[in-house]
């Protein structure tokens, strides 16, 4: 609900909070107690004004409050923290290979260092995380192959 609709709702509640007790008291409750119509409607209007004052206090806090009560979630991230890990956000066209192709094992190069064991960092919901050795994490579609093992004699899925 937008802020303008909140103010509109608060104004409507205030009008109803004044009109309802005024009319009920002026037409049905007070005629048996107060005979003079001028005095009866003055008392009914005063009761309506008292209830409307409470509605105004509520309406101001309702209309001025933020439209969302919870803090927005942290943005999703893409993290590749393992040795030769790959994390991709979005669609991918091509192959992902995290292992060797017939040669000796290569030391990890660049990228983010692996997380220290026993102290995992909190990851925001919706994140793409490749945290293990040669891990491949993808959020999206892929046109191609994903290979995570060494390939000394051929592809290993």
Coordinates of N, CA and C in Angstrom, one line a residue:
X1 N 0.9 -1.2 0.0 CA 0.0 0.0 0.0 C 0.9 1.2 0.0
X2 N 0.6 2.1 -0.9 CA 1.5 3.3 -1.0 C 1.1 4.3 0.1
X3 N 2.0 5.3 0.3 CA 1.8 6.3 1.4 C 0.5 7.1 1.2
X4 N 0.2 7.4 -0.1 CA -1.0 8.2 -0.3 C -2.3 7.4 0.0
X5 N -2.2 6.1 -0.3 CA -3.4 5.3 0.1 C -3.5 5.1 1.6
X6 N -2.4 5.1 2.3 CA -2.4 5.0 3.7 C -3.0 6.3 4.3
X7 N -2.7 7.5 3.8 CA -3.3 8.7 4.3 C -4.8 8.7 4.0
X8 N -5.2 8.3 2.8 CA -6.6 8.2 2.4 C -7.4 7.3 3.3
X9 N -6.8 6.1 3.6 CA -7.4 5.2 4.6 C -7.6 5.8 6.0
X10 N -6.5 6.5 6.4 CA -6.6 7.1 7.7 C -7.6 8.2 7.8
X11 N -7.8 8.9 6.7 CA -8.8 10.0 6.7 C -10.2 9.4 6.7
X12 N -10.4 8.3 6.0 CA -11.7 7.6 5.9 C -12.1 7.0 7.3
X13 N -11.1 6.4 8.0 CA -11.3 5.9 9.3 C -11.7 7.0 10.3
X14 N -11.0 8.1 10.2 CA -11.3 9.3 11.0 C -12.8 9.8 10.8
X15 N -13.2 9.9 9.6 CA -14.5 10.4 9.3 C -15.6 9.4 9.9
X16 N -15.3 8.1 9.6 CA -16.2 7.1 10.2 C -16.2 7.1 11.7
X17 N -15.1 7.3 12.3 CA -15.0 7.3 13.8 C -15.7 8.5 14.4
X18 N -15.9 9.6 13.6 CA -16.7 10.7 14.1 C -18.1 10.5 13.8
X19 N -18.5 10.0 12.6 CA -19.9 9.9 12.2 C -20.6 8.9 13.0
X20 N -20.0 7.7 13.2 CA -20.7 6.6 13.8 C -21.2 6.9 15.2
X21 N -20.4 7.3 16.1 CA -20.9 7.6 17.5 C -21.8 8.8 17.5
X22 N -21.6 9.8 16.6 CA -22.4 11.0 16.6 C -23.8 10.6 16.2
X23 N -24.0 9.8 15.1 CA -25.3 9.4 14.6 C -26.0 8.5 15.6
X24 N -25.2 7.5 16.1 CA -25.8 6.5 17.0 C -26.3 7.1 18.3
X25 N -25.5 8.0 18.8 CA -25.9 8.7 20.1 C -27.0 9.7 19.8
X26 N -26.9 10.5 18.7 CA -27.9 11.5 18.4 C -29.2 11.0 18.1
X27 N -29.3 9.8 17.4 CA -30.6 9.3 17.0 C -31.2 8.2 17.9
X28 N -30.3 7.4 18.5 CA -30.9 6.3 19.3 C -30.6 6.2 20.8
X29 N -29.4 6.6 21.2 CA -29.0 6.5 22.6 C -29.5 7.6 23.4
X30 N -29.2 8.9 23.0 CA -29.5 10.0 23.8 C -30.9 10.6 23.8
X31 N -31.8 10.3 22.9 CA -33.1 10.9 22.9 C -33.9 10.5 24.2
X32 N -33.7 9.4 24.7 CA -34.4 9.0 26.0 C -33.8 9.7 27.2
X33 N -32.6 10.2 27.1 CA -31.9 10.8 28.2 C -32.0 12.3 28.1
X34 N -31.8 12.9 26.9 CA -31.8 14.4 26.7 C -32.9 14.7 25.8
X35 N -33.9 15.5 26.2 CA -35.0 15.9 25.4 C -34.7 17.0 24.4
X36 N -33.9 17.9 24.8 CA -33.6 19.1 23.9 C -32.8 18.6 22.7
X37 N -33.2 18.8 21.4 CA -32.4 18.3 20.3 C -31.1 19.0 20.2
X38 N -31.0 20.3 20.5 CA -29.7 21.0 20.4 C -28.7 20.5 21.3
X39 N -29.1 20.3 22.5 CA -28.2 19.7 23.6 C -27.8 18.3 23.2
X40 N -28.8 17.5 22.8 CA -28.5 16.1 22.5 C -27.5 16.0 21.4
X41 N -27.6 16.8 20.3 CA -26.7 16.7 19.2 C -25.3 17.3 19.6
X42 N -25.3 18.3 20.5 CA -24.0 18.8 21.0 C -23.2 17.7 21.7
X43 N -23.9 17.0 22.6 CA -23.3 15.9 23.3 C -22.9 14.8 22.4
X44 N -23.7 14.4 21.4 CA -23.4 13.4 20.5 C -22.2 13.8 19.6
X45 N -22.1 15.0 19.2 CA -21.0 15.5 18.4 C -19.7 15.5 19.3
X46 N -19.8 15.9 20.5 CA -18.6 15.8 21.4 C -18.1 14.4 21.6
X47 N -19.0 13.4 21.7 CA -18.6 12.0 21.8 C -17.9 11.6 20.5
X48 N -18.5 12.0 19.4 CA -17.9 11.7 18.1 C -16.5 12.3 17.9
X49 N -16.4 13.5 18.4 CA -15.1 14.2 18.3 C -14.1 13.5 19.1
X50 N -14.4 13.0 20.3 CA -13.5 12.3 21.2 C -13.0 11.0 20.5
X51 N -13.9 10.3 19.9 CA -13.6 9.0 19.2 C -12.7 9.4 18.0
X52 N -13.1 10.4 17.3 CA -12.3 10.8 16.1 C -10.9 11.3 16.5
X53 N -10.7 11.9 17.6 CA -9.4 12.3 18.1 C -8.5 11.1 18.3
X54 N -9.0 10.0 18.8 CA -8.3 8.8 18.9 C -8.0 8.2 17.6
X55 N -8.9 8.3 16.6 CA -8.7 7.8 15.3 C -7.6 8.6 14.6
X56 N -7.5 9.9 14.8 CA -6.5 10.7 14.2 C -5.1 10.3 14.7
X57 N -5.0 10.0 16.0 CA -3.7 9.5 16.6 C -3.3 8.2 15.9
X58 N -4.2 7.3 15.8 CA -3.9 6.0 15.1 C -3.6 6.3 13.6
X59 N -4.4 7.1 12.9 CA -4.2 7.3 11.5 C -2.9 8.0 11.2
X60 N -2.4 8.9 12.0 CA -1.1 9.5 11.8 C 0.0 8.5 11.8
X61 N 0.0 7.6 12.8 CA 1.0 6.6 13.0 C 0.9 5.6 11.8
X62 N -0.3 5.2 11.4 CA -0.5 4.3 10.4 C 0.0 4.8 9.0
X63 N -0.4 6.1 8.7 CA 0.0 6.7 7.4 C 1.5 7.0 7.3
X64 N 2.1 7.4 8.5 CA 3.5 7.8 8.4 C 4.4 6.6 8.5
X65 N 3.9 5.4 8.9 CA 4.8 4.3 9.0 C 5.4 3.8 7.7
X66 N 6.6 3.2 7.7 CA 7.1 2.8 6.4 C 6.2 1.7 5.8
X67 N 6.2 1.6 4.5 CA 5.4 0.6 3.8 C 5.9 -0.8 4.0
X68 N 7.2 -1.0 4.2 CA 7.7 -2.3 4.5 C 8.3 -2.3 6.0
X69 N 8.0 -3.4 6.7 CA 8.5 -3.4 8.1 C 9.8 -4.1 8.2
X70 N 10.1 -5.0 7.3 CA 11.3 -5.8 7.3 C 12.4 -5.1 6.5
X71 N 13.6 -5.2 6.9 CA 14.8 -4.7 6.2 C 14.9 -5.5 4.9
X72 N 15.3 -4.9 3.8 CA 15.4 -5.6 2.5 C 16.6 -6.6 2.7
X73 N 16.4 -7.8 2.0 CA 17.5 -8.8 2.1 C 18.7 -8.3 1.4
X74 N 19.9 -8.8 1.9 CA 21.1 -8.3 1.2 C 21.1 -8.9 -0.2
X75 N 21.8 -8.2 -1.1 CA 21.8 -8.6 -2.5 C 22.5 -10.0 -2.6
X76 N 21.9 -10.8 -3.5 CA 22.5 -12.1 -3.8 C 23.9 -11.9 -4.4
X77 N 24.8 -12.8 -4.1 CA 26.2 -12.7 -4.6 C 26.5 -13.9 -5.3
X78 N 27.6 -13.8 -6.0 CA 28.2 -15.0 -6.8 C 29.6 -15.2 -6.1
X79 N 29.8 -16.4 -5.5 CA 31.0 -16.7 -4.8 C 31.6 -18.0 -5.3
X80 N 32.8 -18.0 -5.7 CA 33.6 -19.2 -6.1 C 34.8 -19.2 -5.1
X81 N 34.6 -19.9 -4.0 CA 35.7 -19.9 -3.0 C 36.6 -21.1 -2.9
X82 N 36.2 -22.2 -3.6 CA 37.0 -23.4 -3.6 C 38.1 -23.4 -4.6
X83 N 39.1 -24.3 -4.5 CA 40.1 -24.4 -5.5 C 39.4 -24.7 -6.9
X84 N 39.7 -23.9 -7.9 CA 39.1 -24.1 -9.2 C 37.6 -24.1 -9.2
X85 N 37.0 -23.5 -8.3 CA 35.5 -23.4 -8.3 C 35.0 -22.4 -9.3
X86 N 33.8 -22.6 -9.8 CA 33.2 -21.7 -10.7 C 31.8 -21.4 -10.3
X87 N 31.4 -20.2 -10.2 CA 30.1 -19.8 -9.9 C 29.6 -18.8 -10.9
X88 N 28.5 -19.1 -11.6 CA 28.0 -18.2 -12.7 C 26.5 -17.8 -12.4
X89 N 26.3 -16.5 -12.5 CA 24.9 -16.0 -12.4 C 24.4 -15.7 -13.8
X90 N 23.3 -16.2 -14.1 CA 22.8 -16.0 -15.5 C 23.0 -17.1 -16.4
X91 N 22.5 -16.9 -17.6 CA 22.6 -18.0 -18.6 C 24.1 -18.0 -19.2
X92 N 24.5 -19.2 -19.5 CA 25.8 -19.5 -20.0 C 25.8 -20.3 -21.3
X93 N 26.5 -19.9 -22.2 CA 26.7 -20.7 -23.5 C 28.1 -21.0 -23.6
X94 N 28.4 -22.3 -23.6 CA 29.8 -22.8 -23.6 C 30.0 -23.9 -22.6
X95 N 31.2 -24.3 -22.5 CA 31.6 -25.4 -21.6 C 32.2 -24.8 -20.3
X96 N 32.0 -25.5 -19.2 CA 32.7 -25.2 -17.9 C 33.5 -26.4 -17.6
X97 N 34.8 -26.2 -17.4 CA 35.7 -27.3 -17.0 C 36.5 -26.8 -15.9
X98 N 36.5 -27.5 -14.7 CA 37.3 -27.2 -13.6 C 38.4 -28.1 -13.3
X99 N 38.6 -29.1 -14.2 CA 39.7 -30.1 -14.1 C 40.7 -29.9 -15.2
X100 N 41.7 -30.8 -15.2 CA 42.8 -30.7 -16.2 C 42.3 -31.5 -17.4
X101 N 43.0 -31.2 -18.5 CA 42.7 -31.9 -19.7 C 44.0 -32.7 -20.1
X102 N 44.3 -33.8 -19.4 CA 45.4 -34.6 -19.7 C 46.7 -34.2 -19.2
X103 N 46.9 -33.1 -18.6 CA 48.1 -32.7 -18.0 C 48.2 -32.8 -16.5
X104 N 49.3 -32.4 -15.9 CA 49.3 -32.5 -14.4 C 48.4 -31.5 -13.8
X105 N 48.1 -31.8 -12.5 CA 47.2 -30.9 -11.8 C 47.9 -29.5 -11.7
X106 N 47.1 -28.5 -11.9 CA 47.6 -27.1 -11.9 C 47.2 -26.5 -10.5
X107 N 48.1 -25.7 -10.0 CA 47.8 -25.0 -8.7 C 46.7 -23.9 -9.0
X108 N 45.9 -23.6 -7.9 CA 44.8 -22.7 -8.1 C 45.4 -21.3 -8.5
X109 N 44.7 -20.6 -9.4 CA 45.2 -19.3 -9.8 C 44.1 -18.3 -9.5
X110 N 44.4 -17.1 -9.0 CA 43.5 -16.0 -8.9 C 42.3 -16.3 -8.1
X111 N 41.2 -15.5 -8.4 CA 39.9 -15.8 -7.8 C 40.0 -15.5 -6.3
X112 N 38.9 -15.8 -5.6 CA 38.8 -15.6 -4.2 C 39.5 -16.8 -3.4
X113 N 40.2 -16.5 -2.3 CA 40.8 -17.6 -1.6 C 39.7 -18.4 -0.9
X114 N 40.0 -19.7 -0.7 CA 39.0 -20.6 -0.1 C 38.8 -20.1 1.4
X115 N 37.5 -20.3 1.8 CA 37.2 -19.9 3.2 C 37.9 -20.8 4.2
X116 N 38.3 -20.2 5.3 CA 38.9 -20.9 6.3 C 38.0 -22.0 6.9
X117 N 38.5 -23.2 7.1 CA 37.6 -24.2 7.7 C 37.1 -23.9 9.1
X118 N 35.8 -24.2 9.3 CA 35.3 -23.9 10.7 C 34.8 -22.5 10.8
X119 N 35.0 -21.6 9.9 CA 34.4 -20.3 10.0 C 33.7 -19.8 8.7
X120 N 32.7 -20.5 8.4 CA 32.0 -20.1 7.1 C 31.3 -18.8 7.3
X121 N 31.4 -18.0 6.2 CA 30.8 -16.7 6.2 C 29.3 -16.8 5.9
X122 N 28.4 -16.0 6.4 CA 27.0 -16.1 6.1 C 26.8 -15.7 4.6
X123 N 26.1 -16.4 3.9 CA 25.8 -16.1 2.5 C 24.4 -15.7 2.4
X124 N 24.1 -14.6 1.7 CA 22.7 -14.1 1.5 C 21.9 -15.1 0.7
X125 N 20.6 -15.2 1.0 CA 19.7 -16.1 0.3 C 19.7 -15.8 -1.2
X126 N 19.6 -16.8 -2.0 CA 19.6 -16.6 -3.4 C 21.0 -16.5 -4.1
X127 N 22.0 -16.7 -3.3 CA 23.4 -16.6 -3.8 C 23.8 -17.8 -4.6
X128 N 24.8 -17.6 -5.5 CA 25.3 -18.8 -6.2 C 26.7 -19.0 -5.6
X129 N 26.9 -20.2 -5.1 CA 28.1 -20.5 -4.4 C 28.8 -21.7 -4.9
X130 N 30.0 -21.7 -5.3 CA 30.8 -22.8 -5.6 C 31.9 -22.9 -4.6
X131 N 31.7 -23.7 -3.5 CA 32.7 -23.6 -2.4 C 33.6 -24.8 -2.3
X132 N 33.4 -25.9 -3.0 CA 34.2 -27.1 -2.9 C 35.3 -27.0 -4.0
X133 N 36.3 -28.0 -3.9 CA 37.3 -28.1 -4.9 C 36.6 -28.4 -6.2
X134 N 36.9 -27.7 -7.2 CA 36.4 -27.9 -8.6 C 34.9 -27.9 -8.6
X135 N 34.3 -27.1 -7.8 CA 32.8 -27.0 -7.7 C 32.3 -26.1 -8.9
X136 N 31.1 -26.4 -9.4 CA 30.5 -25.6 -10.4 C 29.1 -25.3 -9.9
X137 N 28.8 -24.0 -9.7 CA 27.5 -23.6 -9.3 C 26.9 -22.6 -10.4
X138 N 25.7 -22.8 -10.7 CA 25.1 -22.0 -11.8 C 23.7 -21.7 -11.5
X139 N 23.3 -20.4 -11.6 CA 21.9 -20.1 -11.5 C 21.5 -19.5 -12.9
X140 N 20.9 -20.3 -13.6 CA 20.5 -19.9 -15.0 C 20.5 -21.2 -15.8
X141 N 20.5 -21.0 -17.1 CA 20.5 -22.1 -18.1 C 21.9 -22.2 -18.7
X142 N 22.3 -23.4 -19.1 CA 23.6 -23.6 -19.7 C 23.4 -24.3 -21.0
X143 N 24.1 -23.9 -22.0 CA 24.1 -24.6 -23.3 C 25.6 -25.1 -23.4
X144 N 25.8 -26.3 -23.1 CA 27.2 -26.8 -23.1 C 27.4 -27.9 -22.0
X145 N 28.6 -28.2 -21.7 CA 28.9 -29.2 -20.7 C 29.5 -28.6 -19.5
X146 N 29.3 -29.3 -18.4 CA 30.0 -29.0 -17.1 C 30.8 -30.2 -16.7
X147 N 32.1 -30.0 -16.6 CA 33.0 -31.1 -16.3 C 33.8 -30.7 -15.1
X148 N 33.8 -31.5 -14.0 CA 34.5 -31.1 -12.8 C 35.7 -32.0 -12.4
X149 N 36.0 -33.0 -13.2 CA 37.1 -33.9 -12.9 C 38.3 -33.8 -13.9
X150 N 39.4 -34.3 -13.5 CA 40.6 -34.4 -14.4 C 40.2 -35.3 -15.6
X151 N 40.8 -35.0 -16.7 CA 40.5 -35.8 -17.9 C 41.8 -36.4 -18.5
X152 N 42.4 -37.3 -17.9 CA 43.7 -37.8 -18.5 C 43.4 -38.6 -19.7
X153 N 42.3 -39.4 -19.8 CA 42.1 -40.2 -21.0 C 40.8 -39.8 -21.8
X154 N 40.1 -38.9 -21.3 CA 38.9 -38.5 -22.0 C 38.0 -37.7 -21.0
X155 N 36.9 -37.3 -21.5 CA 36.0 -36.5 -20.6 C 35.4 -37.4 -19.4
X156 N 35.4 -36.8 -18.3 CA 34.8 -37.5 -17.1 C 33.7 -36.6 -16.6
X157 N 32.4 -37.0 -16.7 CA 31.4 -36.1 -16.3 C 31.3 -35.9 -14.8

